[in-house]
C-alpha positions in Angstrom: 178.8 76.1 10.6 179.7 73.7 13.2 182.5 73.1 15.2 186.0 73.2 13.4 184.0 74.3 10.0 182.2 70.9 10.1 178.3 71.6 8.2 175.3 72.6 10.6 173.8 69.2 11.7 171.0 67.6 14.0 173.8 67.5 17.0 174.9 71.2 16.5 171.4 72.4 16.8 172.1 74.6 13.5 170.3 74.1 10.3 171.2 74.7 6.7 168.5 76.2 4.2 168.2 74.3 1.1 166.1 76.8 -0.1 167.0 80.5 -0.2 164.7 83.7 -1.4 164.8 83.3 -4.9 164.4 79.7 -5.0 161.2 80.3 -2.7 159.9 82.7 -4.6 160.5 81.1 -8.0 158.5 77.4 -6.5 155.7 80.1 -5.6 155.4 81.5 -8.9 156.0 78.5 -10.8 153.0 76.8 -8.3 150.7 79.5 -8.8 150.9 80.8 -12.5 153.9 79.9 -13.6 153.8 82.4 -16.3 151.5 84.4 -18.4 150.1 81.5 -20.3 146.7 80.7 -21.0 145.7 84.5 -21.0 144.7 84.0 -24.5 141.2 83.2 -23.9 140.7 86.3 -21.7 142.4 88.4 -24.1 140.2 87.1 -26.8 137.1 86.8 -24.4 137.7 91.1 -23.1 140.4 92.3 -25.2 144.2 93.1 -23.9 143.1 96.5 -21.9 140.5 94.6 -19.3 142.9 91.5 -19.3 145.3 94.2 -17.9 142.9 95.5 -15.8 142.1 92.2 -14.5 145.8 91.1 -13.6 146.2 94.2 -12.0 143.1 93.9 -9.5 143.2 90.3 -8.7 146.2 90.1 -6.7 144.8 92.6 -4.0 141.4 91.3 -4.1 142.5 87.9 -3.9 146.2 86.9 -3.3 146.7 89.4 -0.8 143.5 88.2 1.7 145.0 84.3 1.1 148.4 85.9 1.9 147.8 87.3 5.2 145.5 84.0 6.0 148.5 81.9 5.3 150.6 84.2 7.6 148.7 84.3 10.4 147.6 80.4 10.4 151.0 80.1 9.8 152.4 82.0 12.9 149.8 80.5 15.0 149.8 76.4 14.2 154.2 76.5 13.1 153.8 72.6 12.3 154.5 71.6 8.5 151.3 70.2 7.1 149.4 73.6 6.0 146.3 73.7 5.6 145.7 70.2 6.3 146.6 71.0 10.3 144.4 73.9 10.1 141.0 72.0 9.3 142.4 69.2 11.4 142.7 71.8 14.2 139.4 73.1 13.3 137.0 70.9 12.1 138.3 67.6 12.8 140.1 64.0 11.8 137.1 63.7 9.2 136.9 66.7 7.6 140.7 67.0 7.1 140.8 63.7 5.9 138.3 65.1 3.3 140.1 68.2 2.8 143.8 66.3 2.3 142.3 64.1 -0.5 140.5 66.9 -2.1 143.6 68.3 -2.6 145.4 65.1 -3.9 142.7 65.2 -6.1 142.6 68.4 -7.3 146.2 68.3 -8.0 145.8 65.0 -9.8 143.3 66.6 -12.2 145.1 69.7 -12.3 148.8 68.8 -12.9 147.3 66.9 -16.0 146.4 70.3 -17.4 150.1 71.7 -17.9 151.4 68.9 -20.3 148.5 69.5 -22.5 148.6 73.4 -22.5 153.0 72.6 -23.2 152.3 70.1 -26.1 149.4 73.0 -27.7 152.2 75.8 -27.9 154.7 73.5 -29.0 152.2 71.9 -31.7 151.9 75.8 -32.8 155.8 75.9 -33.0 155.6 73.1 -35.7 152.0 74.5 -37.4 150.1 71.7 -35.5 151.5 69.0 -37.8 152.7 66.8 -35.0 151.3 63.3 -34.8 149.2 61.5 -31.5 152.8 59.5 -31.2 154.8 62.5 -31.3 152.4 64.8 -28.6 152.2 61.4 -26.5 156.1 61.2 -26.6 156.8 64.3 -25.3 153.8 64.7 -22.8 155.6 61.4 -21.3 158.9 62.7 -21.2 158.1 66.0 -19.7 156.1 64.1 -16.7 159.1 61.6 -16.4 161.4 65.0 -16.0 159.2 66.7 -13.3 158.7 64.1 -11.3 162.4 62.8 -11.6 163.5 66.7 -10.3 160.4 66.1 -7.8 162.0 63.2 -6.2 165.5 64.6 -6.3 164.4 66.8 -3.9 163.5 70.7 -2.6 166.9 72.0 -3.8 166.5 70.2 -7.3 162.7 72.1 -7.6 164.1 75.5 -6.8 166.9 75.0 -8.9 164.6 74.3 -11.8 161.8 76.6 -11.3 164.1 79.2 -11.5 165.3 77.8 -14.7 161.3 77.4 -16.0 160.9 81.0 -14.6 163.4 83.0 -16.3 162.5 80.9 -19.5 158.8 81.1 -19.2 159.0 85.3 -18.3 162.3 86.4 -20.8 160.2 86.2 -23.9 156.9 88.3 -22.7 159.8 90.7 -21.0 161.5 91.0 -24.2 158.2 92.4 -26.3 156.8 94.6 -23.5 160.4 95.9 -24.0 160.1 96.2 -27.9 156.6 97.1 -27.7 157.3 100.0 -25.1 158.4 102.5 -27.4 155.7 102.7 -29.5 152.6 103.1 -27.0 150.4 104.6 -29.2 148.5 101.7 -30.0 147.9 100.6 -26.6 146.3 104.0 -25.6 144.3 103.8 -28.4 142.7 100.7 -27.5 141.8 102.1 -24.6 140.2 104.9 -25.5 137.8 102.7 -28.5 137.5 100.3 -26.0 133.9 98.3 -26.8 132.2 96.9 -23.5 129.3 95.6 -25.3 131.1 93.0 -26.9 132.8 91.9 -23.9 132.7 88.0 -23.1 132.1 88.0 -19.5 131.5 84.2 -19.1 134.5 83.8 -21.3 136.6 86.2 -19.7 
């Protein structure tokens, strides 16, 4: 606080956080997977036991390397702009101009995904009898709402992702915890399990 319990400012030379752990780590989830959905192809593709498997391995073999990248890049160019200061650092003006609107790109393509995949499970809610009007209605009011929360700012996204977290997790949470005391099944899927007809492409 400042002086005389007046909030940190520029001339104190204190700073508030707008965004504490949780919130943090709920914008992180909620950026990378933002729950367990679209596993259903993998599942279908390898069965629930190498799905498993898979989750399980990928985080060391991949999240972990990216997460000590990120660290020490981070520690060793501290100016907000990510990667895009890295290949500027590295490569060049050309190249990170490349890089920063690869990414705009890729975002663009990609945060066109997550309104579809929405509208698919909620089509399945009402036995896919909803109309083009109806999907196109809600697909239009769920990008109004993020970006409305988006330009609201940081504090508004943590605030929310921690709202879509503990939404998006409670109801896989609630079978594992239904599902836990009967494990029999599970174990015996692993022990049947059929490699040969696998889906690897699929998977």
């Amino acid at each position: 606080m400042g002086k005389d319990g007046e909030p940190p400012t520029a001339s104190t030379g204190q700073h508030s956080r707008t965004v504490g752990f949780f919130k943090l780590v709920a914008i992180s989830f909620a950026s990378v997977a933002g729950g367990p959905y679209g596993f259903e192809d993998s599942v279908r593709a390898g069965g629930p036991m190498l799905t498993i498997v898979g989750l399980l391995i990928i985080p060391f073999v991949w999240a972990v390397p990216c997460a000590f990248m990120t660290a020490e890049l981070a520690t060793m160019l501290p100016e907000n702009g990510g990667h895009v200061v890295w290949v500027d650092k590295a490569f060049g003006r050309w190249i990170s101009f490349l890089n920063s609107y690869a990414t705009l790109f890729c975002c663009l393509f990609e945060g066109g995904v997550y309104p579809v995949l929405f509208l698919d499970y909620v089509s399945n809610l009402f036995q896919n009898e909803m109309t083009q009007s109806t999907r196109l209605g809600i697909a239009i009011i769920v990008i109004a709402g993020t970006t409305y929360v988006n330009v609201l700012g940081v504090g508004a996204v943590g605030n929310a992702s921690v709202v879509i977290t503990v939404l998006g997790i409670s109801p896989f949470l609630g079978m594992i915890l239904l599902g836990f005391p009967q494990p029999d099944p599970l174990f015996e899927v692993m022990r049947s399990y059929d490699y040969k007809g696998v889906d690897f492409g699929l998977f």
